[in-house]
PDB file of C-alpha atoms (C1' of nucleotides) in Angstrom:
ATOM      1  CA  UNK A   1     -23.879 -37.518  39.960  1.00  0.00           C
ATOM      2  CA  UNK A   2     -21.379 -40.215  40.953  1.00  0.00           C
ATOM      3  CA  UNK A   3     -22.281 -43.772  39.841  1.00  0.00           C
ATOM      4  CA  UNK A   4     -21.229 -45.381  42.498  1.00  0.00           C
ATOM      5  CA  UNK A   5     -18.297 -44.605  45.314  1.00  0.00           C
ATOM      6  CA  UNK A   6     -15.447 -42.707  44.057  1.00  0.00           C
ATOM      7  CA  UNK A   7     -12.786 -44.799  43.856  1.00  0.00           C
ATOM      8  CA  UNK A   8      -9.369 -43.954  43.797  1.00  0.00           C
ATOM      9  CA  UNK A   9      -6.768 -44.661  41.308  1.00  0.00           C
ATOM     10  CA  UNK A  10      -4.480 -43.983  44.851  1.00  0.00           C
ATOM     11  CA  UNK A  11      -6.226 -47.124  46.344  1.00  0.00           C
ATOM     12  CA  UNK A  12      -3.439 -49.186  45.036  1.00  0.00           C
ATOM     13  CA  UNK A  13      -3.684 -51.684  48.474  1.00  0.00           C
ATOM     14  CA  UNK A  14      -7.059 -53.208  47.634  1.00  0.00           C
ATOM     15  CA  UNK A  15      -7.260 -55.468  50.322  1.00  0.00           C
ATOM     16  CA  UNK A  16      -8.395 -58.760  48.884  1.00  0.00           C
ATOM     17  CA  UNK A  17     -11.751 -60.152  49.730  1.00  0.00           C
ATOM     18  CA  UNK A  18     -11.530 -62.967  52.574  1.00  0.00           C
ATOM     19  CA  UNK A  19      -9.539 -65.755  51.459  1.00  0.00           C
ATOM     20  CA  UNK A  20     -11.565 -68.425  53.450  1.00  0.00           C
ATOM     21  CA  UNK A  21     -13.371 -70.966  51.243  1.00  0.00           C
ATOM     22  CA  UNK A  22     -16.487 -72.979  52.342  1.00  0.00           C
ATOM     23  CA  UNK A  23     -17.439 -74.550  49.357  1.00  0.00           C
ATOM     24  CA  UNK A  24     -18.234 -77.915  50.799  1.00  0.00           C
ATOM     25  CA  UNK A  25     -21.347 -79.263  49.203  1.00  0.00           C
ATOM     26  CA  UNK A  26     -21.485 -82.263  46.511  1.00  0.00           C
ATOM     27  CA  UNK A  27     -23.175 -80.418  43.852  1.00  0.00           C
ATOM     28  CA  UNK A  28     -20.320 -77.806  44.044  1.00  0.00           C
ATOM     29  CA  UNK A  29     -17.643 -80.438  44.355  1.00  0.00           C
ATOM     30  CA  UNK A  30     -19.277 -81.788  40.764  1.00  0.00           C
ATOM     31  CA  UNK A  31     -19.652 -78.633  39.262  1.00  0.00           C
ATOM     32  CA  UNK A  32     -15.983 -77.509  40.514  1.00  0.00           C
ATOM     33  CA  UNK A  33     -14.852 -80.687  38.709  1.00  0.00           C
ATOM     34  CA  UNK A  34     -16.785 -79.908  35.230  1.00  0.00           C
ATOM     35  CA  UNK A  35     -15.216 -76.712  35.529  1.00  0.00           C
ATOM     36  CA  UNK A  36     -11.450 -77.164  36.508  1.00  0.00           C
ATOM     37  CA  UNK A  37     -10.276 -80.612  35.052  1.00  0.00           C
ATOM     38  CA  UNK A  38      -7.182 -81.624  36.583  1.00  0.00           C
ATOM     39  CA  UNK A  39      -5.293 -80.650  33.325  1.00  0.00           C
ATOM     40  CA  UNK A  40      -6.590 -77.030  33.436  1.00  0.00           C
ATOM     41  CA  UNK A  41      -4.304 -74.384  34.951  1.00  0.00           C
ATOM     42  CA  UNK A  42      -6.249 -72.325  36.561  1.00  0.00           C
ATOM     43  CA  UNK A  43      -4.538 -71.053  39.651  1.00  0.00           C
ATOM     44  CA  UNK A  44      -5.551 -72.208  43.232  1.00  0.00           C
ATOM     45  CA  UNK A  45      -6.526 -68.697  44.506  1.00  0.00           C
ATOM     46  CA  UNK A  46      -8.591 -67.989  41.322  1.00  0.00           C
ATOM     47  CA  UNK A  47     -10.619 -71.565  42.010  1.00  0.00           C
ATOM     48  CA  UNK A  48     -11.173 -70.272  45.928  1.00  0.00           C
ATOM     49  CA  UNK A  49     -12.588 -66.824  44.654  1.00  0.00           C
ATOM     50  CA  UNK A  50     -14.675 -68.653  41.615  1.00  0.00           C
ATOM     51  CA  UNK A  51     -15.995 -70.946  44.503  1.00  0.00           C
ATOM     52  CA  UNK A  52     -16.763 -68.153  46.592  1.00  0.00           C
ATOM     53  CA  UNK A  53     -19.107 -66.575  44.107  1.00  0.00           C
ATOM     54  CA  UNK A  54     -20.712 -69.532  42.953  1.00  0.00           C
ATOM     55  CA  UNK A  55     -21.250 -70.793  46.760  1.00  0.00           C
ATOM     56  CA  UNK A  56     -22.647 -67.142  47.753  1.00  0.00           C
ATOM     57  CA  UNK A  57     -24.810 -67.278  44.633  1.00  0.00           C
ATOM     58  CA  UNK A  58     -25.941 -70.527  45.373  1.00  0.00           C
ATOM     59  CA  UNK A  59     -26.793 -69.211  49.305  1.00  0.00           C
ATOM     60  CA  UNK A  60     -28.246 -66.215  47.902  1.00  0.00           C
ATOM     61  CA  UNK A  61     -30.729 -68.563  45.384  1.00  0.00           C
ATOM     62  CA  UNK A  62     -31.593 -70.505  48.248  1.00  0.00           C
ATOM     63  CA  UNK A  63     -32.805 -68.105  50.525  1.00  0.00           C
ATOM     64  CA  UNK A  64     -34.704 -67.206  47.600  1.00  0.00           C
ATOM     65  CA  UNK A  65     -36.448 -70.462  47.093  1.00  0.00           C
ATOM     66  CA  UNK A  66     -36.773 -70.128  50.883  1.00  0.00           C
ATOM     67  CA  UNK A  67     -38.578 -67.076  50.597  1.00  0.00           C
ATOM     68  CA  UNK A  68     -40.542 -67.957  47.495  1.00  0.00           C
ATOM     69  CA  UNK A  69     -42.008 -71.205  49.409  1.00  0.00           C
ATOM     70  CA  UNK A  70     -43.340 -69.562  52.352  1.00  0.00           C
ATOM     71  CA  UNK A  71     -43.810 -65.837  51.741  1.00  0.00           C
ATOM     72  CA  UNK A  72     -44.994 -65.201  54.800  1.00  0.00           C
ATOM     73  CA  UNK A  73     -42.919 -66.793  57.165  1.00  0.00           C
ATOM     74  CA  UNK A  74     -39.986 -65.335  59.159  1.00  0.00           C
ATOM     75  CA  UNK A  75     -38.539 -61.392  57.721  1.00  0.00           C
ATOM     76  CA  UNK A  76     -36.423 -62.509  55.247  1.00  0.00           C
ATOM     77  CA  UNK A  77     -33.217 -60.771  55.140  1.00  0.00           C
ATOM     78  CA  UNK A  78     -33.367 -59.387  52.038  1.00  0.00           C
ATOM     79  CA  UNK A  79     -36.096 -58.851  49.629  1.00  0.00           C
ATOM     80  CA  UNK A  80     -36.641 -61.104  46.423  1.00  0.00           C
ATOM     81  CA  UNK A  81     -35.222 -58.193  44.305  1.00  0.00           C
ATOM     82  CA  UNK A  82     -31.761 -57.895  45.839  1.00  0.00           C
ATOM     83  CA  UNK A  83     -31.779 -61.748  46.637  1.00  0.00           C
ATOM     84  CA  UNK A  84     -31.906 -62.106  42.756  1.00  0.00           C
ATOM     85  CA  UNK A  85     -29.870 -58.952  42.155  1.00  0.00           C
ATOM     86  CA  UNK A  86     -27.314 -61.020  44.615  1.00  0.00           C
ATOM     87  CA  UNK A  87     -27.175 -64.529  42.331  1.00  0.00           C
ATOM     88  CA  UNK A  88     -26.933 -62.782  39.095  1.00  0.00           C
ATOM     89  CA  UNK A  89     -24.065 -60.637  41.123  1.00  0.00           C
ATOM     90  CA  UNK A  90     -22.808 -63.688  42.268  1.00  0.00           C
ATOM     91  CA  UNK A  91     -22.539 -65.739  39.079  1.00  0.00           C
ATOM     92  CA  UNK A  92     -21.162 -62.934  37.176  1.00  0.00           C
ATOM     93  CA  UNK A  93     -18.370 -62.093  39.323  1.00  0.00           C
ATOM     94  CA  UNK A  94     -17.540 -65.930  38.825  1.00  0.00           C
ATOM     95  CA  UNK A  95     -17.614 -65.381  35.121  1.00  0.00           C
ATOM     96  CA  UNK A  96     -15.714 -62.593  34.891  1.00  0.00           C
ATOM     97  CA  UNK A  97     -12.699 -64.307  36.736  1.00  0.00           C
ATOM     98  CA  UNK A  98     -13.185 -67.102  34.894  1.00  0.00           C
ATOM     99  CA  UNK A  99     -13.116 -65.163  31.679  1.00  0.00           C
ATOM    100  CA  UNK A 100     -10.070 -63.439  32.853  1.00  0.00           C
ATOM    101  CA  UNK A 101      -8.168 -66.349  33.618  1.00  0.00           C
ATOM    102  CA  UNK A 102      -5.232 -67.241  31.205  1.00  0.00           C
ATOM    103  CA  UNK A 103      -7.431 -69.961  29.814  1.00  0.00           C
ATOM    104  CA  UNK A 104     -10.200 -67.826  28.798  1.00  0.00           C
ATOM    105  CA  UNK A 105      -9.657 -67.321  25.431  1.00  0.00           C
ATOM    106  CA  UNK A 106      -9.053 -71.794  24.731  1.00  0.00           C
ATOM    107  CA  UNK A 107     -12.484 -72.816  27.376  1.00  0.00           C
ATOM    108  CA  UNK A 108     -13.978 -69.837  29.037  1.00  0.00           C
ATOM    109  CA  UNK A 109     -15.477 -68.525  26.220  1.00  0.00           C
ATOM    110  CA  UNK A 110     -17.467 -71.790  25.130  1.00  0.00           C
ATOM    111  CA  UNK A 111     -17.669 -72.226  28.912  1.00  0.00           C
ATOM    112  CA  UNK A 112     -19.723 -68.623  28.626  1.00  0.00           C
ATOM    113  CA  UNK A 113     -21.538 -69.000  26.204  1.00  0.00           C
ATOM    114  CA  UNK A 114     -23.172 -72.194  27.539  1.00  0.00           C
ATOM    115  CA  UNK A 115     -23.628 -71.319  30.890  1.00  0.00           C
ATOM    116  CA  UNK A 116     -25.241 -67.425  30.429  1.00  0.00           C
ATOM    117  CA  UNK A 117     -29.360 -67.581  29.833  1.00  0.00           C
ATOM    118  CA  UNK A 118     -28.484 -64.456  27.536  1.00  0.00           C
ATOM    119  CA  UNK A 119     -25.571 -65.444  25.619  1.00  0.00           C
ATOM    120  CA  UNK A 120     -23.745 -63.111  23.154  1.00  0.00           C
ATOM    121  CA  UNK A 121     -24.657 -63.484  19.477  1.00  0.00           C
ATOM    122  CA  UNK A 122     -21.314 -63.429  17.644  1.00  0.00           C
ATOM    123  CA  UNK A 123     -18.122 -65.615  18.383  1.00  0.00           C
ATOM    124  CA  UNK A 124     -14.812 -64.325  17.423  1.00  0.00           C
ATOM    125  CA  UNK A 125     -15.085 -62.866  13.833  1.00  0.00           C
ATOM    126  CA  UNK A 126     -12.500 -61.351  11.285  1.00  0.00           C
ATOM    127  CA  UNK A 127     -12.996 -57.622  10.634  1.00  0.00           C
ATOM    128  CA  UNK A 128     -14.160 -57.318   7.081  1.00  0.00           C
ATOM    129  CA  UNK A 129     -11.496 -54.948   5.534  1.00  0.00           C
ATOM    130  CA  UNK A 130      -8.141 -55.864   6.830  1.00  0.00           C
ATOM    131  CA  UNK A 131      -8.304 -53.886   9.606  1.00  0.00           C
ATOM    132  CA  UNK A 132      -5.695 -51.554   9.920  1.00  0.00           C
ATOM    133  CA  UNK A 133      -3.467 -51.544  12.446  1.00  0.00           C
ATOM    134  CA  UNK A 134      -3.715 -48.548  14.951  1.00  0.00           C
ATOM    135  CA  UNK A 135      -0.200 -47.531  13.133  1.00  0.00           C
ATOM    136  CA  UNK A 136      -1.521 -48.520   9.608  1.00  0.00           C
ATOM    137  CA  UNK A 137      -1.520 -47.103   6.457  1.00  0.00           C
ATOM    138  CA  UNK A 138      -5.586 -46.682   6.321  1.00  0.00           C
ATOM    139  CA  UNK A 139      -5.251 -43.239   8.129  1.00  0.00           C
ATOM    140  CA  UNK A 140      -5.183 -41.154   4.757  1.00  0.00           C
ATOM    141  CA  UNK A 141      -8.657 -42.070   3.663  1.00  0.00           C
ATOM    142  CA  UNK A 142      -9.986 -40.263   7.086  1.00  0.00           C
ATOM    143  CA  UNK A 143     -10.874 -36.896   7.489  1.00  0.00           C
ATOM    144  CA  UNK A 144      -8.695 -35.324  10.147  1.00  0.00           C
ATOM    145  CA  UNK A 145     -11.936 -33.067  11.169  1.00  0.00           C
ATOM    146  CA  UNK A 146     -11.642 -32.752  15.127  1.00  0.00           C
ATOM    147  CA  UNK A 147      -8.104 -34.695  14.800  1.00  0.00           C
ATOM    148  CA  UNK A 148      -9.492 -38.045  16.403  1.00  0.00           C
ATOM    149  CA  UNK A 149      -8.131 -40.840  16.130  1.00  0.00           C
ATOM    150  CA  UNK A 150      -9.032 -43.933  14.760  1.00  0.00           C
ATOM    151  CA  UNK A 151     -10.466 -46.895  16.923  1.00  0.00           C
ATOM    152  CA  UNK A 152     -11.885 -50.213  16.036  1.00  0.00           C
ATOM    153  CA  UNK A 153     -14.483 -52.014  16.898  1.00  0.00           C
ATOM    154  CA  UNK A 154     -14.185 -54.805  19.246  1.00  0.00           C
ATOM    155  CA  UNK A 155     -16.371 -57.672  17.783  1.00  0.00           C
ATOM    156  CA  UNK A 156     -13.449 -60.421  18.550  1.00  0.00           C
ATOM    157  CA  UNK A 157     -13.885 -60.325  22.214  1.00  0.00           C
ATOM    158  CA  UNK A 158     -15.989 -62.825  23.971  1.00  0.00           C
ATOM    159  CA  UNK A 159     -19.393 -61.032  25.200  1.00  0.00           C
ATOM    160  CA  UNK A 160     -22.461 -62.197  26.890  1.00  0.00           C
ATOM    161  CA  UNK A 161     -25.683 -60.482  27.925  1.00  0.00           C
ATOM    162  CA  UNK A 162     -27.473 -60.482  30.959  1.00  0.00           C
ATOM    163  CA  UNK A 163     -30.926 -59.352  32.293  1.00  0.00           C
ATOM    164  CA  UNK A 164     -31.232 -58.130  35.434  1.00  0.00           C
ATOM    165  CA  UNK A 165     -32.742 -55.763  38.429  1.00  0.00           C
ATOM    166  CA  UNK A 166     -29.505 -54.193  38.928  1.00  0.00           C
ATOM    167  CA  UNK A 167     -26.850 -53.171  36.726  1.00  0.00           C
ATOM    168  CA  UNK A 168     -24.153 -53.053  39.634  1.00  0.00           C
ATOM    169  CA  UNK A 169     -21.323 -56.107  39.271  1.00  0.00           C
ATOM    170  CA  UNK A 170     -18.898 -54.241  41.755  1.00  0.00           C
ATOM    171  CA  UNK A 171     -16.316 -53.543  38.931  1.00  0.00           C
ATOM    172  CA  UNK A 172     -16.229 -49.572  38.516  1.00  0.00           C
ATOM    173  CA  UNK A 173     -17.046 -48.716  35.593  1.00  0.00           C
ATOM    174  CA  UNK A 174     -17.185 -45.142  33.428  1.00  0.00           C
ATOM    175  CA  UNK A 175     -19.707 -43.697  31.427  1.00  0.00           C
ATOM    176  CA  UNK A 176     -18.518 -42.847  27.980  1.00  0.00           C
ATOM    177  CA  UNK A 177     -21.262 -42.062  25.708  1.00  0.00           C
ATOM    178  CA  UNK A 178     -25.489 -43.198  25.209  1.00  0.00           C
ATOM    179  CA  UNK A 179     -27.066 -43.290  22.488  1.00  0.00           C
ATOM    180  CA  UNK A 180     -30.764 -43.632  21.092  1.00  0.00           C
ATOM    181  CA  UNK A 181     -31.254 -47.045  19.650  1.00  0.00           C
ATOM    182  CA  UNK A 182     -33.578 -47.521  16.352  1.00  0.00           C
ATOM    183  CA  UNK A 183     -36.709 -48.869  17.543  1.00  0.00           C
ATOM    184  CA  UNK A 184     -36.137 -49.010  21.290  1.00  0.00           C
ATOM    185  CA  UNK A 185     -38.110 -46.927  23.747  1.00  0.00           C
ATOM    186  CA  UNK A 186     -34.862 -46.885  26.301  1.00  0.00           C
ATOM    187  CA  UNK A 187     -31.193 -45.656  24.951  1.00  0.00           C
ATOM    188  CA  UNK A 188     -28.258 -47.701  25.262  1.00  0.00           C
ATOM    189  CA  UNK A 189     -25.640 -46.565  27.981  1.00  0.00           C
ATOM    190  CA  UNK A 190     -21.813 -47.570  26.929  1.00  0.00           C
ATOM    191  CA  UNK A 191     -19.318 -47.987  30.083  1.00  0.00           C
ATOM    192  CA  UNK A 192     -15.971 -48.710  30.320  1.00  0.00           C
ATOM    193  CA  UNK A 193     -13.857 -49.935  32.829  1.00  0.00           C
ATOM    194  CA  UNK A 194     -12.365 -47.134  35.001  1.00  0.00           C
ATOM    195  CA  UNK A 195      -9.129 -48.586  35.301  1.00  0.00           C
ATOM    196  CA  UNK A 196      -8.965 -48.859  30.865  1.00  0.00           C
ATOM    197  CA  UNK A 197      -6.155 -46.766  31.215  1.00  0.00           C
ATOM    198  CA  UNK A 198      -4.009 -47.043  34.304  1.00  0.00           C
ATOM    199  CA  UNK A 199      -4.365 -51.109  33.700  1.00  0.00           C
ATOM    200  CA  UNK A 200      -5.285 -51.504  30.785  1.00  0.00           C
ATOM    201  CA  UNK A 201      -8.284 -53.042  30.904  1.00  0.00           C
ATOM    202  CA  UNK A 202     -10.186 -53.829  28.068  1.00  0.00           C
ATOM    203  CA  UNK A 203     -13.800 -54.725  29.429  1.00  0.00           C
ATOM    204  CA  UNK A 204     -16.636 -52.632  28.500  1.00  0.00           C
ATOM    205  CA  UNK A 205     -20.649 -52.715  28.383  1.00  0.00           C
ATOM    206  CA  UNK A 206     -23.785 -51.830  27.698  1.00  0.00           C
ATOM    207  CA  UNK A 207     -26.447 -51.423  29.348  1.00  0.00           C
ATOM    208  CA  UNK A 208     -29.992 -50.694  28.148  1.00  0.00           C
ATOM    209  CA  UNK A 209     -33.668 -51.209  29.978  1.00  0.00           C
ATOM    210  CA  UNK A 210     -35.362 -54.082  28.911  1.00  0.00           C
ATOM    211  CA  UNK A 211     -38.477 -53.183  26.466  1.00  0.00           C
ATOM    212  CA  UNK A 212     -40.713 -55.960  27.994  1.00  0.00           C
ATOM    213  CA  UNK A 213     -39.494 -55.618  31.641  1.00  0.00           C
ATOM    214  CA  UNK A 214     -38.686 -52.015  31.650  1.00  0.00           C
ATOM    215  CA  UNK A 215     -37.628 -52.774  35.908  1.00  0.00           C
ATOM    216  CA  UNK A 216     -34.476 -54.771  34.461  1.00  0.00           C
ATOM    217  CA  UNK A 217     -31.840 -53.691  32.990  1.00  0.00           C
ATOM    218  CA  UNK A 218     -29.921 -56.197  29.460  1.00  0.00           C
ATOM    219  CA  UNK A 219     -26.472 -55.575  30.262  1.00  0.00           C
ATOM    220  CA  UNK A 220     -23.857 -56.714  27.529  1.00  0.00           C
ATOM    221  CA  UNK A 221     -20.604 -56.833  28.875  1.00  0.00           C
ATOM    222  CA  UNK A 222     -17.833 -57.166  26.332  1.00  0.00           C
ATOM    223  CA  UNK A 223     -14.083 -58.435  26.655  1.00  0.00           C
ATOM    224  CA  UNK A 224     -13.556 -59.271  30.206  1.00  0.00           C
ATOM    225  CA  UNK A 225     -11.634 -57.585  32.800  1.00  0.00           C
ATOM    226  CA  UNK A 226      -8.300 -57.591  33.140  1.00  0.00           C
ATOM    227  CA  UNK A 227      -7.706 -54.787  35.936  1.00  0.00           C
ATOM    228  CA  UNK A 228      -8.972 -58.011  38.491  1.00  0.00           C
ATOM    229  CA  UNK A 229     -10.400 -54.666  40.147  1.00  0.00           C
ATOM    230  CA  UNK A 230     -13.635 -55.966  41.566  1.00  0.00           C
ATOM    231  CA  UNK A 231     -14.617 -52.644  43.620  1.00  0.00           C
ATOM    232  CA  UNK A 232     -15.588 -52.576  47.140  1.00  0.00           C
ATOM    233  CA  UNK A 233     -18.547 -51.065  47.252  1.00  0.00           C
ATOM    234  CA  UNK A 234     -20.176 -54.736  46.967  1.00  0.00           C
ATOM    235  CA  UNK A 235     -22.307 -55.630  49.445  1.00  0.00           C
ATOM    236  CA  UNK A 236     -25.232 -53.613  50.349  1.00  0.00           C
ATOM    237  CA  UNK A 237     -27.248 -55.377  47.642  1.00  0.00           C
ATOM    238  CA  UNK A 238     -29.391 -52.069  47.656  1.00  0.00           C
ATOM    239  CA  UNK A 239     -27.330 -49.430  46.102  1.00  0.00           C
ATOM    240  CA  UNK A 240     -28.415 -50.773  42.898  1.00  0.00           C
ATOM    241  CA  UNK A 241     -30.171 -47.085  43.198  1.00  0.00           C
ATOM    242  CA  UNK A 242     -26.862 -45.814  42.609  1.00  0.00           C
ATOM    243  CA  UNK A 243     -27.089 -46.735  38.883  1.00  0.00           C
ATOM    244  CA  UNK A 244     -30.963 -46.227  39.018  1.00  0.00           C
ATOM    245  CA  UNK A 245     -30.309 -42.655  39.578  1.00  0.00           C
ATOM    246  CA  UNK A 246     -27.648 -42.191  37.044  1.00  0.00           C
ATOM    247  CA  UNK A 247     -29.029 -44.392  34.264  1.00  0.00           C
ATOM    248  CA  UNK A 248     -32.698 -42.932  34.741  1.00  0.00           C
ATOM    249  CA  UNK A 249     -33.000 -39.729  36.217  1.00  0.00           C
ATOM    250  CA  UNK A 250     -36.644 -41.311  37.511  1.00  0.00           C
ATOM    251  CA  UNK A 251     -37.544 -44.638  37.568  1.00  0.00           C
ATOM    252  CA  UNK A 252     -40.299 -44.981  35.301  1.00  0.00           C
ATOM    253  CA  UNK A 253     -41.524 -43.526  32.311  1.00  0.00           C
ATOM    254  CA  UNK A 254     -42.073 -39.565  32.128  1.00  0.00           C
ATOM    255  CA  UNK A 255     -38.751 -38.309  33.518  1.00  0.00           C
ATOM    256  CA  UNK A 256     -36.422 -40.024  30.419  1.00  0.00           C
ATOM    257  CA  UNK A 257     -35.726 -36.669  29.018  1.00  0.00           C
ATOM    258  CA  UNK A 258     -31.889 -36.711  30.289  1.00  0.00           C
ATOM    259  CA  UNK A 259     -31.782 -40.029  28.362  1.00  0.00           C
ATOM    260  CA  UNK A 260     -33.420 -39.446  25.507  1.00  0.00           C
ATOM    261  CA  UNK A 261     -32.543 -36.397  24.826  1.00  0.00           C
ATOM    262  CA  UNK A 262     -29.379 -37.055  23.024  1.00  0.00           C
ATOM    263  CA  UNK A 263     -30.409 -38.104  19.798  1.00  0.00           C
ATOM    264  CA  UNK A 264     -27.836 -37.512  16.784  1.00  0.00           C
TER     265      UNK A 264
ATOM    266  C1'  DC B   1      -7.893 -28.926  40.397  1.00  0.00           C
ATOM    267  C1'  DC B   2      -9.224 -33.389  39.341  1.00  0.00           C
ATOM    268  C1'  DT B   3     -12.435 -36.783  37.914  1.00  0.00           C
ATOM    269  C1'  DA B   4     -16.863 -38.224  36.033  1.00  0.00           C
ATOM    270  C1'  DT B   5     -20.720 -37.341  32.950  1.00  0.00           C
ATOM    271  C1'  DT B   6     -22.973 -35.372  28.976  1.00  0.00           C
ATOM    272  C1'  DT B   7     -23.469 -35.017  24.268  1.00  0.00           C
ATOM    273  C1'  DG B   8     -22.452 -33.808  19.374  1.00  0.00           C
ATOM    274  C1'  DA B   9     -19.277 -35.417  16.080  1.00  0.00           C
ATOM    275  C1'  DC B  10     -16.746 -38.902  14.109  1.00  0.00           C
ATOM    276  C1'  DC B  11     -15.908 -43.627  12.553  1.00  0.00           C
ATOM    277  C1'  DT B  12     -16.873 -48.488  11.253  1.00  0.00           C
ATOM    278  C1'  DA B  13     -19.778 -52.247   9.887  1.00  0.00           C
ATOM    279  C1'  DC B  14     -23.376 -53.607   7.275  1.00  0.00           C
TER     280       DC B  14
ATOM    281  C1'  DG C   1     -26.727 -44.421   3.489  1.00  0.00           C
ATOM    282  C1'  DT C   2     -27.789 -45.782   8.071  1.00  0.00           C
ATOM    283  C1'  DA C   3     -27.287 -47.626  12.719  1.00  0.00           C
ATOM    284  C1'  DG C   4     -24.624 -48.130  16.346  1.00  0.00           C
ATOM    285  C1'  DG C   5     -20.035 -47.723  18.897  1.00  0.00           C
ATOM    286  C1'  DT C   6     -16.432 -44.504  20.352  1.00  0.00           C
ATOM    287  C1'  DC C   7     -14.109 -40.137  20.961  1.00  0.00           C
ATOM    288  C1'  DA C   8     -13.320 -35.975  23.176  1.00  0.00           C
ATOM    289  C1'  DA C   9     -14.669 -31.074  24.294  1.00  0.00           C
ATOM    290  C1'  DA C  10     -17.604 -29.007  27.414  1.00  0.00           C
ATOM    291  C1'  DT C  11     -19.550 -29.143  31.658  1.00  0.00           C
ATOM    292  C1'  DA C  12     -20.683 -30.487  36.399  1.00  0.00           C
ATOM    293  C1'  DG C  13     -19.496 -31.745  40.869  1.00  0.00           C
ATOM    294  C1'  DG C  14     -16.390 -33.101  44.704  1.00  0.00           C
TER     295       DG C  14
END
DNA sequence: CCTATTTGACCTAC
DNA sequence: GTAGGTCAAATAGG
C-alpha cells in the first residue's frame, strides 16, 4: 500500500534534475521578466529550474492544443489526461519553488494567489486567542488524556488549491489522517511532507475528490516546501494510479468503504 | 525491524 | 457545541 516509490531518507545524493535551460521563446522571456524584476533576488539556479517547469508546462499545453485540434491525426504521445496532469504538474512544481524562495513570504504569495485558477481563501491571519507558544503557559487548561501534545493550526501560511486528474506533484508526501467532511460525498485526505521531520519541512495538503467532477481530485496544499525534495519518481505521467489506488481503493463509486469508513 | 497507513481520540477555531 | 485538522497507537507491509 505504498503511495508512491519508497524513498529513502538514505538517498541523501539526490542528483539534481538536468541543469540545461531552453527557455528561449518571447512570451517566456516576458513572463520571466514580470516574474523576476532585476531588483528581486531570486537565485540564478532557482530561475533555470522555475523556467524549466514553466517551459515543460508550456510544451506539455501545446501538445495538448495539438491534440485537441486534430484528434485524429498522428498517436499522440500521451493522452489528454496525463498531458493535462503534466501542465498542472508543471506549473505547480514552478510554484512551489517559487513559494520556497527567500522572497516568498514579501511577492510569492500575492504572486500565488493571482496566478492559481483555485486560489486559497484566507491570507495571513492572527490566531484569535493569543496563541500560545508551543512552550506557553496555555498547557494547564488541557486535559493530559493520551498525553498529546498541543499543536496549532497553521492558517498563516500561504495556501492555494488546485483541481486536477492527478494528485501526484513529485514531492513525497505522508498520509497522516482522513476524515469525513460535513456535506461532502468524498473524505478529505491530510498529507504531509515526508521529509517534516528530518528537514523540517513544513508543507502539507489536502486532498479531496471533487463533488462535481468526481475524476479530479481539489488538492489544497498549505505552507510550501522547504525540504526542496522534489522526488524522482516524476515522469511517467501515468502513475497517477499510484495515488488512485491509495486514495480510492476503486475508482468510482461503490468501493469507498476504506474511505468512508472512518467517521468520528 | 523499519516505515507507511489507518483510524479513534484529541484539540482548535468558529 | 460542532466541524475540521492533527496526533499517535495499532496495524500492515516491505
Amino acid at each position: 500500500m505504498q503511495i508512491q516509490p519508497k524513498q529513502n531518507d538514505q538517498t541523501k545524493d539526490r542528483t539534481k534534475t538536468s541543469t540545461k535551460t531552453k527557455a528561449t521563446t518571447s512570451g517566456f522571456q516576458k513572463m520571466k521578466k514580470n516574474l523576476f524584476p532585476e531588483s528581486e533576488s531570486v537565485s540564478a539556479q532557482k530561475k533555470r529550474e522555475i523556467m524549466e517547469d514553466l517551459v515543460k508546462g508550456h510544451e506539455a499545453a501545446t501538445e495538448l492544443r495539438l491534440l485537441l485540434q486534430n484528434p485524429f491525426g498522428t498517436e499522440p504521445s500521451l493522452s489528454s489526461h496525463h498531458l493535462i496532469a503534466k501542465v498542472l504538474r508543471s506549473f505547480t512544481q514552478a510554484l512551489t519553488i517559487i513559494n520556497s524562495s527567500p522572497l516568498a513570504p514579501a511577492s510569492a504569495d500575492g504572486l500565488a494567489h493571482r496566478n492559481l485558477l483555485f486560489s486559497g481563501e484566507n491570507g495571513p491571519s492572527v490566531p484569535r486567542s493569543g496563541n500560545c507558544p508551543t512552550s506557553g503557559d496555555c498547557s494547564e487548561k488541557r486535559s493530559k488524556k493520551g498525553g498529546r501534545g498541543r499543536y496549532n493550526r497553521r492558517k498563516s501560511l500561504l495556501t492555494w488549491t488546485e483541481l486536477s486528474y492527478t494528485t501526484d506533484d513529485n514531492h513525497a508526501w505522508r498520509k497522516y489522517g482522513q476524515k469525513k467532511i460535513l456535506n461532502s460525498e468524498f473524505p478529505r485526505g491530510y498529507f504531509r511532507c515526508t521529509h517534516r521531520y528530518d528537514k523540517g519541512c513544513k508543507a502539507t495538503k489536502q486532498v479531496q475528490r471533487d463533488e462535481q467532477y468526481p475524476q479530479m481530485y481539489q488538492t489544497t496544499y498549505i505552507g510550501s516546501h522547504t525540504c526542496n525534495a522534489i522526488s524522482e519518481i516524476v515522469t511517467n505521467s501515468t502513475d497517477s494510479s499510484n495515488w488512485e489506488s491509495y486514495l480510492l481503493n476503486s475508482d468510482h463509486d461503490s468501493v469507498h468503504e476504506p474511505l468512508i469508513a472512518h467517521q468520528p
